[in-house]
Amino acid sequence: DVKVTQSSRYLVKRTGEKVFLECVQDMDHENMFWYRQDPGLGLRLIYFSYDVKMKEKGDIPEGYSVSREKKERFSLILESASTNQTSMYLCASRAGSQPQHFGDGTRLSIL
Amino acid sequence: QKEVEQNSGPLSVPEGAIASLNCTYSDRVSQSFFWYRQYSGKSPELIMSIYSNGDKEDGRFTAQLNKASQYVSLLIRDSQPSDSATYLCAVSKGYNTDKLIFGTGTRLQVFP
């Protein structure tokens, strides 16, 4: 079974903080993705990576950056957290053209 | 027009009935189509994938794809209360199979 692990289920941070969300997969997948999910808006792609040190912007990259130094780990960084970044964040990975599999999600609250 | 549209529901069906969930998409060249199930407070879980026109069956689930009409559907036979969840339709963006566009989901309620 595919295992995608997100470091925190719940996280509370303050406005202006730099926030790191970590995601690890154990299946040697090339592709990894970060989404946010908001009521009425569905899942929206923030960034994805198709190889180590490679990244591509998704549909809503503003205010976020990513890092992929090792194949198994994909980090999402909120450079200066704002209240409108309060959301559920979901990491996914996949091998080649296979379907994406999701981690458990991180519910992030910015106060 | 949204790129991927689903009726938000709730769709209420009695236990044992067939639940029919529909999804339309706007990009004619989309290649890959997926159905995910999401329980409240949980992450999406892949139910079905379909890539060519027609039906694909897996247990109680059948995915149907009609590229000419740009819709994909999911049928759940012998619905169970445990099927109560939000079902997300996801469609690849054009020829780029890396990117998925998700619908906002249809909430299904199966009552005993």
Short mmCIF file of C-alpha atoms in Angstrom, two decimals, chain A residues 35-78:
data_model
loop_
_atom_site.label_atom_id
_atom_site.label_comp_id
_atom_site.label_asym_id
_atom_site.label_seq_id
_atom_site.Cartn_x
_atom_site.Cartn_y
_atom_site.Cartn_z
CA TYR A 35 -3.11 20.99 -2.40
CA ARG A 36 -5.28 23.04 -0.15
CA GLN A 37 -8.95 22.24 0.37
CA ASP A 38 -11.51 24.85 1.30
CA PRO A 39 -15.30 24.54 1.59
CA GLY A 40 -17.03 25.34 -1.68
CA LEU A 41 -13.73 25.59 -3.55
CA GLY A 42 -12.61 21.98 -3.52
CA LEU A 43 -8.99 20.93 -3.83
CA ARG A 44 -6.67 23.39 -5.48
CA LEU A 45 -3.12 22.62 -6.55
CA ILE A 46 -0.45 24.81 -4.97
CA TYR A 47 2.78 23.25 -6.26
CA PHE A 48 3.99 19.95 -7.55
CA SER A 49 7.35 18.30 -8.10
CA TYR A 50 8.27 15.68 -10.67
CA ASP A 51 11.79 15.03 -9.45
CA VAL A 52 14.32 16.01 -6.82
CA LYS A 53 14.96 19.76 -6.89
CA MET A 54 12.32 20.15 -9.63
CA LYS A 55 9.12 22.05 -8.96
CA GLU A 56 6.29 23.58 -10.88
CA LYS A 57 3.64 26.08 -9.86
CA GLY A 58 0.09 24.92 -9.58
CA ASP A 59 -3.01 27.09 -9.71
CA ILE A 60 -2.52 29.06 -6.47
CA PRO A 61 1.23 29.33 -5.69
CA GLU A 62 1.17 32.89 -4.30
CA GLY A 63 2.41 33.05 -0.72
CA TYR A 64 3.89 29.54 -0.84
CA SER A 65 7.16 27.93 -1.78
CA VAL A 66 8.31 24.31 -1.81
CA SER A 67 11.43 22.27 -1.34
CA ARG A 68 12.34 18.81 -2.56
CA GLU A 69 15.87 17.95 -1.56
CA LYS A 70 15.25 14.20 -1.39
CA LYS A 71 12.93 12.08 -3.48
CA GLU A 72 10.81 10.93 -0.56
CA ARG A 73 10.23 14.34 1.04
CA PHE A 74 8.30 17.35 -0.25
CA SER A 75 7.95 20.41 1.96
CA LEU A 76 5.49 23.26 1.67
CA ILE A 77 6.59 26.60 3.10
CA LEU A 78 4.38 29.51 4.00
#
